Coordinates of C-alpha atoms and ligand atoms in Angstrom, one line a residue:
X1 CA 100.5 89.4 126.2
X2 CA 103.6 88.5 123.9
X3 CA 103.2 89.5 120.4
X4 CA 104.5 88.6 117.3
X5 CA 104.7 90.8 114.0
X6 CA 104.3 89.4 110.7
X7 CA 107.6 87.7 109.1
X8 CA 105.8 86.2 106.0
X9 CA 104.0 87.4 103.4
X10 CA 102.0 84.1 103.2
X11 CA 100.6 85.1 106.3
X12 CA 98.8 88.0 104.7
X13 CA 97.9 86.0 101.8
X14 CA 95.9 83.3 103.5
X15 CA 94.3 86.2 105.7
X16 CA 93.2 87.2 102.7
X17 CA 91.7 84.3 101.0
X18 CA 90.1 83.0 104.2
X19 CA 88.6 86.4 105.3
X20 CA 87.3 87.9 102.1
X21 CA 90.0 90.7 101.7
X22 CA 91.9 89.5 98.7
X23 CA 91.5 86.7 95.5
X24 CA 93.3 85.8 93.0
X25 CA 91.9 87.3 89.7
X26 CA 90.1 84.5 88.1
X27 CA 90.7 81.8 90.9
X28 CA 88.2 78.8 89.3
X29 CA 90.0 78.7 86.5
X30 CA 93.4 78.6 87.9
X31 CA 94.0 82.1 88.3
X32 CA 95.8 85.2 86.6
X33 CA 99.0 86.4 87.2
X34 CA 99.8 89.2 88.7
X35 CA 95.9 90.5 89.0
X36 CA 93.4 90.2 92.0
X37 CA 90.1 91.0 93.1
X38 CA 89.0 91.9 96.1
X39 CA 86.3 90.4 98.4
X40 CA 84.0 92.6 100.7
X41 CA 86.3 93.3 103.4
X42 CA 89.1 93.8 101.0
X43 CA 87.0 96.7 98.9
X44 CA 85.8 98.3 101.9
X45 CA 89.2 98.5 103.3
X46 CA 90.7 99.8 100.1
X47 CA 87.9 102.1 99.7
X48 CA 88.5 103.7 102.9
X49 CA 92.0 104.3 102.9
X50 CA 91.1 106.3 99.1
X51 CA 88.8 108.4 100.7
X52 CA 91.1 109.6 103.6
X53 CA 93.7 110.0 100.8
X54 CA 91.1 112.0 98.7
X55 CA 89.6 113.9 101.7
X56 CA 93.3 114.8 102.8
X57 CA 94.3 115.9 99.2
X58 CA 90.8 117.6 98.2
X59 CA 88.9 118.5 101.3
X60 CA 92.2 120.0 103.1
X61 CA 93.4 121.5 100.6
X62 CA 91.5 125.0 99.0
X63 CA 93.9 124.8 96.4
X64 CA 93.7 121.1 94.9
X65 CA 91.2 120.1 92.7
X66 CA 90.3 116.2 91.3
X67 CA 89.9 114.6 88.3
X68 CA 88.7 111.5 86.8
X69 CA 90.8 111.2 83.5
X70 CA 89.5 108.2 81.1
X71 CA 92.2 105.2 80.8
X72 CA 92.9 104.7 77.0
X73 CA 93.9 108.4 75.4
X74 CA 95.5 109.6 72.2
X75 CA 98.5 107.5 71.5
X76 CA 100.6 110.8 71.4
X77 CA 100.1 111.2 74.9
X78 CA 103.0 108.1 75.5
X79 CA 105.1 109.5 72.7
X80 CA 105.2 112.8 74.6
X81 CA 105.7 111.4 78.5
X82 CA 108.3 109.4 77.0
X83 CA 107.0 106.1 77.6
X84 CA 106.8 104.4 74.0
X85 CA 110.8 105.3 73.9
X86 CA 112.0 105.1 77.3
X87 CA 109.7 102.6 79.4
X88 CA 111.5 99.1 78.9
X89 CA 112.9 96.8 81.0
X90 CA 116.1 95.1 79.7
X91 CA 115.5 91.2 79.3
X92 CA 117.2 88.2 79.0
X93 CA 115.5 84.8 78.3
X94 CA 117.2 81.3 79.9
X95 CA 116.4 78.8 76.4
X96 CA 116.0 76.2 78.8
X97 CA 113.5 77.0 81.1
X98 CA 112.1 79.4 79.0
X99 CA 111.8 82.1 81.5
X100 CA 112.8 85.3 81.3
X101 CA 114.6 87.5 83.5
X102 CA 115.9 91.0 84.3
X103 CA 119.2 91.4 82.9
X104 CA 120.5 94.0 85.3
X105 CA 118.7 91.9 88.5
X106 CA 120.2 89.2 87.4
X107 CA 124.0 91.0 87.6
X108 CA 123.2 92.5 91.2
X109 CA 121.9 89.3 92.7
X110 CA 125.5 88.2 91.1
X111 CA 127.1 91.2 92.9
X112 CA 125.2 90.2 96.1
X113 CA 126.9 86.7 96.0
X114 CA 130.7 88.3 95.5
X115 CA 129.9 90.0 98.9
X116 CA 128.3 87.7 100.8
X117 CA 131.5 85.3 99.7
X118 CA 133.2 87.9 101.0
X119 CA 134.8 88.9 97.3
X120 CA 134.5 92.8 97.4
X121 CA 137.4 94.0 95.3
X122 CA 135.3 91.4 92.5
X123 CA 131.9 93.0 93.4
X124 CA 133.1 96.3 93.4
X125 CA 134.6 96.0 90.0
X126 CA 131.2 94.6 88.9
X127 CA 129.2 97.5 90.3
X128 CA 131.1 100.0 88.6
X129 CA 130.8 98.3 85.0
X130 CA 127.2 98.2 85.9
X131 CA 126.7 101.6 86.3
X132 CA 128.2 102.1 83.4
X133 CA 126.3 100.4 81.2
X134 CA 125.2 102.1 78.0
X135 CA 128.4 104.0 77.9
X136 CA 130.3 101.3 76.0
X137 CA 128.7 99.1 72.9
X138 CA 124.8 99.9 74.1
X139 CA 122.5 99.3 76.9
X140 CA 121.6 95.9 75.8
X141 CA 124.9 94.5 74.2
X142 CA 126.7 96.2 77.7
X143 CA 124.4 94.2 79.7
X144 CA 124.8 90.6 77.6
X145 CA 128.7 90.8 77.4
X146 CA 128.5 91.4 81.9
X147 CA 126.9 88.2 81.8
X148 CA 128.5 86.4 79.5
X149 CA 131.9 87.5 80.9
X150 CA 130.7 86.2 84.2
X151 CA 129.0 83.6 83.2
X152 CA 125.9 84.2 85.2
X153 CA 123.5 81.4 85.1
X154 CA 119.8 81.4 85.6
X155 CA 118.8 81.4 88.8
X156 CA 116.0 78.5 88.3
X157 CA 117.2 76.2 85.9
X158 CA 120.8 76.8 86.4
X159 CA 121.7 76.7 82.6
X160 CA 123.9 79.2 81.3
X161 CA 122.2 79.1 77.8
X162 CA 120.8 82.9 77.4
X163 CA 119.5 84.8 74.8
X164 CA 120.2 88.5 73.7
X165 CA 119.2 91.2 76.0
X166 CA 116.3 93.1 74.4
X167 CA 114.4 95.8 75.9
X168 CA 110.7 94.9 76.7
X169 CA 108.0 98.2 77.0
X170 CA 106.3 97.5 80.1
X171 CA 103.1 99.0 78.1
X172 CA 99.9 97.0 77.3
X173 CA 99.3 97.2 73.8
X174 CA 95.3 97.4 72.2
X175 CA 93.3 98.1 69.2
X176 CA 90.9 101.2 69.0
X177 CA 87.7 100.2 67.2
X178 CA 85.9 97.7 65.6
X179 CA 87.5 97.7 62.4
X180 CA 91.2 98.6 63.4
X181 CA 93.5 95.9 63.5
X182 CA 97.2 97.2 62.6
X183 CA 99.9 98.8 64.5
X184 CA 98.9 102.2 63.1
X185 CA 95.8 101.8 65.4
X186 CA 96.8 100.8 68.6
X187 CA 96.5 102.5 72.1
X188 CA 97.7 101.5 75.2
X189 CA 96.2 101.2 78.3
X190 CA 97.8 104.1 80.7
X191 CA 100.7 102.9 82.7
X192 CA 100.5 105.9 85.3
X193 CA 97.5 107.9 86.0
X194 CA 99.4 111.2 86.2
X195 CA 99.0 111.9 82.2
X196 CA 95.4 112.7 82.3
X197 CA 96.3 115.0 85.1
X198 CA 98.7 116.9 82.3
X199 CA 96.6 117.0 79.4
X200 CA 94.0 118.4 81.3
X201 CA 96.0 121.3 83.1
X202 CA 94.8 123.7 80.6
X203 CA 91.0 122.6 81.0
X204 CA 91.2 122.9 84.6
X205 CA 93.1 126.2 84.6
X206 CA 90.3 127.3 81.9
X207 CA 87.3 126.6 84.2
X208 CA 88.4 125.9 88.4
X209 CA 89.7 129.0 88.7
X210 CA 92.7 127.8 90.1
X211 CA 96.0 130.5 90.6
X212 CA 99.6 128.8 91.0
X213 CA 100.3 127.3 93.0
X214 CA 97.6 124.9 92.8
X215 CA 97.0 120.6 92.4
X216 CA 95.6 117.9 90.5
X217 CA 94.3 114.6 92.2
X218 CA 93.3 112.0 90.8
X219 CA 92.9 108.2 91.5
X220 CA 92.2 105.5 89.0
X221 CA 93.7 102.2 87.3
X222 CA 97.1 101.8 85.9
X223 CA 98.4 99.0 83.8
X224 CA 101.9 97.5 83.5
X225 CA 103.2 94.5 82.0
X226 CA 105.7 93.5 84.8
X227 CA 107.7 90.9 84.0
X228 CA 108.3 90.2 87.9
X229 CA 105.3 90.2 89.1
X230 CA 105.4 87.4 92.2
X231 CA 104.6 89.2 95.3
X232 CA 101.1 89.6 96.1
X233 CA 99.6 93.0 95.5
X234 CA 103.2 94.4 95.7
X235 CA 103.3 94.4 92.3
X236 CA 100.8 93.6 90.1
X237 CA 100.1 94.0 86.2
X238 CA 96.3 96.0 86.9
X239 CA 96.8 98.3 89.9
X240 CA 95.2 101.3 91.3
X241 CA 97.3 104.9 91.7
X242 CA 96.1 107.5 94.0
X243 CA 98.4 110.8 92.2
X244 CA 98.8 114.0 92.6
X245 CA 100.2 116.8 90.5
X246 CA 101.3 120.2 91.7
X247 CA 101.8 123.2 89.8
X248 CA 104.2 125.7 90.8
X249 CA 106.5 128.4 89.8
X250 CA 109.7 127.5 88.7
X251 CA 112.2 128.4 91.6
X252 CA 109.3 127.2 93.9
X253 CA 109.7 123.9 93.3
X254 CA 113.0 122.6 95.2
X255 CA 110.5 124.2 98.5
X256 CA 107.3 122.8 97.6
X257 CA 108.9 119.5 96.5
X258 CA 110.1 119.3 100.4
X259 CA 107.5 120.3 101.6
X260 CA 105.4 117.8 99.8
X261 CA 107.7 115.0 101.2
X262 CA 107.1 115.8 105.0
X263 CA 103.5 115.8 104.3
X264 CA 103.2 112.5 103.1
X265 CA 104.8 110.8 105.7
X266 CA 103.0 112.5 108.0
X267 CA 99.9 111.2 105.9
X268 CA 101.2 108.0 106.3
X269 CA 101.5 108.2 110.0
X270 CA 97.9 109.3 110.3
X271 CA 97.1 106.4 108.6
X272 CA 98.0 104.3 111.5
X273 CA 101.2 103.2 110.3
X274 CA 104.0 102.7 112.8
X275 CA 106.6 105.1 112.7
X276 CA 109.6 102.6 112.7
X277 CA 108.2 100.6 109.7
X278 CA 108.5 103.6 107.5
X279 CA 111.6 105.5 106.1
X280 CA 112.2 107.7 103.4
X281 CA 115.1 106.7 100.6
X282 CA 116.3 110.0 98.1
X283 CA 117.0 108.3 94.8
X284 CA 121.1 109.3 93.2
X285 CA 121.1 111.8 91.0
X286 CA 122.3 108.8 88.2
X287 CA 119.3 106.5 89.0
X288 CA 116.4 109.7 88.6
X289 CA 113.8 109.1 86.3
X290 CA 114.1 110.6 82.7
X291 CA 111.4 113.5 83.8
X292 CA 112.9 113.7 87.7
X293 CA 115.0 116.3 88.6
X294 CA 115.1 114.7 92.6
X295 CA 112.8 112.2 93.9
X296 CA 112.4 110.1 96.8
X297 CA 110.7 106.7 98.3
X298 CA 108.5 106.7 101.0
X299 CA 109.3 102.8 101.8
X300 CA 107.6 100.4 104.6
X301 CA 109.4 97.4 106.3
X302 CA 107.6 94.5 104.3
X303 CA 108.1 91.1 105.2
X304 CA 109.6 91.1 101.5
X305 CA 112.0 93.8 103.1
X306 CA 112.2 97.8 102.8
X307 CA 110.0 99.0 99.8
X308 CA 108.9 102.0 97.9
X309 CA 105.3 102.6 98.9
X310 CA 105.2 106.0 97.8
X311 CA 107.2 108.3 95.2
X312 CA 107.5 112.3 95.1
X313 CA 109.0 113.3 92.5
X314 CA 110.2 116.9 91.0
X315 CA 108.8 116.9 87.6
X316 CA 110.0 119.9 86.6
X317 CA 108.2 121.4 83.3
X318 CA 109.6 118.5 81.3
X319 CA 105.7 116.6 80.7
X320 CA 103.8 120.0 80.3
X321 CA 106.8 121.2 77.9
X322 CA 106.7 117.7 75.8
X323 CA 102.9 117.7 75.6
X324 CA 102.8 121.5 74.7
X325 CA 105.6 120.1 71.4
X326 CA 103.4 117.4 70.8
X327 CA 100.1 118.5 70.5
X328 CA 100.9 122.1 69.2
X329 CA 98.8 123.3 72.5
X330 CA 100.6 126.2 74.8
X331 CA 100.8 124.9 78.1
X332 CA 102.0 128.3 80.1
X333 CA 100.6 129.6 83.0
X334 CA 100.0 133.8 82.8
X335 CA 100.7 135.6 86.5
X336 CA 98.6 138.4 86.7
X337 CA 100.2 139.6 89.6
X338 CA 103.9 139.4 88.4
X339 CA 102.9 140.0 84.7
X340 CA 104.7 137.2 83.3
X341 CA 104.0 133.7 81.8
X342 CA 105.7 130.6 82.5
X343 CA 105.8 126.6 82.3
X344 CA 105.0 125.8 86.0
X345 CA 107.2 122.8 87.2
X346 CA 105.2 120.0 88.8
X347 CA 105.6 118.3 91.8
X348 CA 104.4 114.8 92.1
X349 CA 103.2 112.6 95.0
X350 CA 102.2 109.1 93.3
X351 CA 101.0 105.8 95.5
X352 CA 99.5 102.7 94.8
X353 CA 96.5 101.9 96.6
X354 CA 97.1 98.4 96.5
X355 CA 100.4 98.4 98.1
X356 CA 99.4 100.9 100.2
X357 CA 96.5 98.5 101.5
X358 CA 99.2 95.7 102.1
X359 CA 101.2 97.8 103.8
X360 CA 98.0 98.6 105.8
X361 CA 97.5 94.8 106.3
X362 CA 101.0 93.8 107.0
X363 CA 101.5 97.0 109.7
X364 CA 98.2 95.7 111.3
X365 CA 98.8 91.8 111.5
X366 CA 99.5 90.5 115.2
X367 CA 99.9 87.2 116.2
X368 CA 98.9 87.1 120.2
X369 CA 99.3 84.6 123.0
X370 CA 95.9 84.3 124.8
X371 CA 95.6 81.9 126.7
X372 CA 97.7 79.6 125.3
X373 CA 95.8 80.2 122.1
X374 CA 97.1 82.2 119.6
X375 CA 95.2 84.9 118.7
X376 CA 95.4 86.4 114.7
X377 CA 94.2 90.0 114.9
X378 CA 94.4 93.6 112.5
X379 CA 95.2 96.2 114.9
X380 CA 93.9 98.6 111.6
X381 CA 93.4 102.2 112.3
X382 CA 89.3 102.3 113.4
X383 CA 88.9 104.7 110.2
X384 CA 90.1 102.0 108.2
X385 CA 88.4 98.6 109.3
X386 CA 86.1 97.5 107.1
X387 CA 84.0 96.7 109.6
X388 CA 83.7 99.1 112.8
X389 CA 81.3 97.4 114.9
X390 CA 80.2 93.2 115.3
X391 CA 76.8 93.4 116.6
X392 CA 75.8 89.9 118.9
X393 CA 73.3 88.8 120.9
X394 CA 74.7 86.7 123.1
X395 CA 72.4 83.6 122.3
X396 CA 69.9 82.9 120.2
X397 CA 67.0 84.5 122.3
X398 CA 64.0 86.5 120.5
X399 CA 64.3 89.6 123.1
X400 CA 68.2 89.5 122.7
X401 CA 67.8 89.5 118.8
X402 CA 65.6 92.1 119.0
X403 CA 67.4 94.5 121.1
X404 CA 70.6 93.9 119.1
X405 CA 68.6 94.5 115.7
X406 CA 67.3 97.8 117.1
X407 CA 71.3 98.8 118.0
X408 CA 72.3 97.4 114.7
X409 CA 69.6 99.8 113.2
X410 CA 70.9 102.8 115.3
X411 CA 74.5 102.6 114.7
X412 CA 74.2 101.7 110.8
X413 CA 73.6 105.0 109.0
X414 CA 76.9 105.9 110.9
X415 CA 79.0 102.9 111.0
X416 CA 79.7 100.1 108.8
X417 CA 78.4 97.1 111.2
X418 CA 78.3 93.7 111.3
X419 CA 75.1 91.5 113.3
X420 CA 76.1 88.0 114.2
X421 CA 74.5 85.7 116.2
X422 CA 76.4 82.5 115.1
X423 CA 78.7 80.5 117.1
X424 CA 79.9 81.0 120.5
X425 CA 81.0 84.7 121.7
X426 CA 84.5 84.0 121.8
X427 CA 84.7 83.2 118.2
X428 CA 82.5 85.5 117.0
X429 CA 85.2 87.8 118.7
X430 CA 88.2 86.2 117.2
X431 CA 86.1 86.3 114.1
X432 CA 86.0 90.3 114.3
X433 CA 89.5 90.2 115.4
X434 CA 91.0 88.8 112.3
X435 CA 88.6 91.2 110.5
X436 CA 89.9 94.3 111.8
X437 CA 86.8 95.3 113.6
X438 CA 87.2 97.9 116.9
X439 CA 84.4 97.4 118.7
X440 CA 82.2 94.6 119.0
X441 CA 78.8 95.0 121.2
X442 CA 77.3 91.9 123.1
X443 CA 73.5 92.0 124.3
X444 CA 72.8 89.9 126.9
X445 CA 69.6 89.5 129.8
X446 CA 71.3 92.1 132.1
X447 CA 70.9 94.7 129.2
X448 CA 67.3 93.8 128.9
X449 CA 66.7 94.9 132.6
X450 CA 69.1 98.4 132.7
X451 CA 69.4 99.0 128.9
X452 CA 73.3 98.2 128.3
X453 CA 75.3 96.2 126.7
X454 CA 79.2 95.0 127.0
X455 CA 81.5 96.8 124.8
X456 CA 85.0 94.9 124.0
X457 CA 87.4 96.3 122.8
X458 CA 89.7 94.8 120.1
X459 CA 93.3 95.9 120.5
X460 CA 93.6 94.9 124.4
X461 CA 90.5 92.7 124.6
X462 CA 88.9 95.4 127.4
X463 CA 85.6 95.2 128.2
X464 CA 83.1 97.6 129.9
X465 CA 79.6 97.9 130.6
X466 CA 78.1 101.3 128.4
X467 CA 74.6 102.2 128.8
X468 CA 72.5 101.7 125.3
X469 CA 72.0 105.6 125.2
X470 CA 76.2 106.1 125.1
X471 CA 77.4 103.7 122.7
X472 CA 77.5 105.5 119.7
X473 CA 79.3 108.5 121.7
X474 CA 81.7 105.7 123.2
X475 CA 82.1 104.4 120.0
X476 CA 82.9 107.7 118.3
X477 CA 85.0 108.6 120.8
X478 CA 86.6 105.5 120.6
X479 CA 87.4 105.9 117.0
X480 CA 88.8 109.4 117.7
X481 CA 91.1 108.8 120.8
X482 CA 93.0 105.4 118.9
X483 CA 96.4 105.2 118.6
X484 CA 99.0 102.9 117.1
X485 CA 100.7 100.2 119.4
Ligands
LIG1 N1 103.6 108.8 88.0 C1 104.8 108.3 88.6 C2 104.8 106.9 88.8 O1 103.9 106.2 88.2 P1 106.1 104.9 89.9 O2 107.1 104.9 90.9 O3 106.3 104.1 88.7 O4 105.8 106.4 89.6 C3 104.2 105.1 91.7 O5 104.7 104.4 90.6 C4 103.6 104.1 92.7 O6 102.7 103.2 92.0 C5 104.6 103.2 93.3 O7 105.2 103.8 94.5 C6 103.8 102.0 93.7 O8 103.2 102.2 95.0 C7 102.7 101.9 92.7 N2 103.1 100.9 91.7 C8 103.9 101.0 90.6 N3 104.0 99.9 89.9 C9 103.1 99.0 90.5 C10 102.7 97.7 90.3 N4 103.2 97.0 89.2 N5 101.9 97.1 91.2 C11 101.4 97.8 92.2 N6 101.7 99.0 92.5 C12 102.6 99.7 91.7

């Protein structure tokens, strides 16, 4: 059966309209950038790949413990992690179009064209004055006079008539009660989840009981003001983290931080992910983070092209050090058994569930000849689909219906499942297909007679005769035994 992978993200993005997975926030009213909702196979989805990440974090872990931090919090919080200072994006507006860009994008795209005209000595030259931005006049004025010097125009419009680079904080800005209204009053809405994790390290240590090394999970909302924000749920401006921090002893971390890294690809392999769409990408030592002493991507071969998925990251002590400073709270760890009290260094593992569920999605989408049909189908992981069984009788008969109702009733405390009786059974199949679902179950008037039904199976279109008795063993098995093609 020759099969197709997915080359377009517009693919994904009509599968998700059509089938309920994914909307755009707001769609009557013309939608909302960069924010979307998701329909009732898209939440189910999303909720199961949380719960495997929770279960994986919490449940297999003695030693990690959740949270569920609140999203605004004490405006000293960003102050301390760095963020009301350092988390800014360098912009340039084009006066004509009125669009604004990023200013160093905009000079590697330019870089990008020197090579591809074949211009390296140029590009090279570029590159390094690139890098070296900040060292000269300022980060801004460094990045204006590279493209005024080149004379880089804007990419839509294709005026050369820019303003100044300024640097835009990537935080949502609000205001904290009903009478508040001035700058001395405003919060912002968190733009990662791991802070809560930090200010409460000393309330967990006070009451879990916890001895280092130990973790913090936690998954929740986080909110950025991206300036490019065109791509889906790749990056939105409301998006959900799934993070988690661990604690450990200075010394211990360069180990753990490894050892963390392996784990989560494995994770991600469990997931159902195929192993040559995934690849993990160190970052320099000049591009780190200002809290990241090393850190790496877990990326996935998007149709957009290779992309951070995931981050770990070695934290060192540098947010529980800054919040200690700021809020005048100690923020040491005591070891009994050595007799000695440090800061514990922290290493991170941080994911967006959103992206994570497109990668899910895009891994999963197949496009089949059947037939001479094509057939769309989500070869998810079983523990994933939204849906894990499609119930039908195989017409509208009273003792089919009612024999499919009882199985419906059987298998639901277990499953998630679906009971259709609409339509003919091949699309009710292809139905379940572009739905993701593993099994579907048809009841017809042999079954009546020797109490079985025909179990199909999505990936290879199998089907087999299982007696009534079996099927939620067959399924189960099923669900166990399934593997990535
Ligand atoms: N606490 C560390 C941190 O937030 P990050 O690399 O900025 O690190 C971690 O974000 C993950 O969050 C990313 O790997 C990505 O999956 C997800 N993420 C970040 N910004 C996002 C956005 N605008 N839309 C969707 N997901 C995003």
């Amino acid at each position: 059966m020759p099969e197709k992978n997915l080359d377009s993200l517009d693919k994904i993005v009509s599968l998700s309209k059509a089938r309920g997975f994914i909307f755009q926030s707001s769609d009557i009213y013309g939608g909302l950038a960069a924010v979307y909702d998701y329909g009732p196979l898209g939440v189910e989805l999303k909720r199961n790949i949380q719960a495997n990440w929770w279960k994986s974090m919490t449940q297999h872990h003695d030693n990690i413990v959740g949270v569920d931090a609140a999203i605004f919090m004490h405006p000293k919080v960003w102050e301390a992690s760095g963020h009301v200072e350092g988390f800014n994006d360098p912009m340039i507006d084009d006066k004509q179009s009125k669009k604004r860009y990023r200013a160093d994008m905009l000079i590697e795209q330019h870089i990008q064209k020197l090579r591809d005209k074949g211009k390296d000595d140029e590009a090279d030259h570029l590159q390094e004055q690139l890098d070296t931005t900040g060292t000269r006049k300022g980060l801004c004025e460094d990045l204006y006079d590279i493209i005024m010097q080149e004379e880089i125009k804007a990419p839509e419009s294709g005026a050369f008539d820019w303003t100044e680079v300024r640097q835009f904080n990537l935080m949502f800005k609000t205001h904290y009660g009903a009478t508040s209204s001035g700058d001395e009053d405003a919060i912002y809405l968190r733009p990662e989840t791991a802070q809560g994790i930090f200010v409460n390290f000393k309330n967990v240590m006070d009451t879990a009981r916890v001895q280092i090394p130990f973790g913090i999970a936690q998954v929740g909302k986080a909110f950025r003001n991206e300036v490019v924000a065109r791509q889906f749920v790749f990056r939105m401006r409301e998006f959900e983290q799934m993070e988690m921090q661990y604690f450990v002893e200075p010394g211990n971390d360069e180990e753990s931080y490894d050892n963390w890294l392996n784990s989560r690809i494995e994770w991600h392999k469990n997931l159902g992910i195929r192993e040559e769409n995934l690849r993990t990408v160190p970052h320099p030592e000049d591009k780190l983070a200002h809290y990241a002493r090393a850190a790496a991507d877990i990326q996935f071969n998007f149709p957009i092209g290779w992309q951070e998925v995931e981050g770990v990251h070695n934290r060192t002590d540098f947010d529980l050090t800054r919040h200690q400073e700021y809020s005048g709270k100690k923020m040491e760890y005591y070891d009994q058994k050595q007799q000695k009290r440090y800061t514990p260094y922290v290493i991170e593992t941080s994911i967006g569930l959103d992206r994570c569920t497109l990668m899910v999605l895009c891994d999963a989408y197949r496009e089949e000849e059947v037939d001479g049909d094509t057939r769309t189908v989500l070869k998810l992981h079983p523990k994933l689909a939204p849906t894990k069984v499609g119930i039908f009788p195989l017409i509208k008969k009273p003792e089919l219906q009612e024999l499919a109702k009882k199985i419906e009733f059987e298998l639901r405390d277990e499953y998630n499942v679906l009971y259709d009786e609409s339509g003919s059974i091949g699309k009710r199949y292809r139905r379940q297909d572009e739905a993701g679902t593993p099994f579907c179950v048809t009841v017809d008037f042999d079954g009546l007679e020797d109490n079985t039904v025909t179990i199909r199976y999505r990936d290879n279109m199998e089907q087999d005769r299982v007696s009534v008795d079996k099927l939620a063993d067959v399924i189960r098995d099923g669900m166990k035994t399934w593997k990535p093609e």
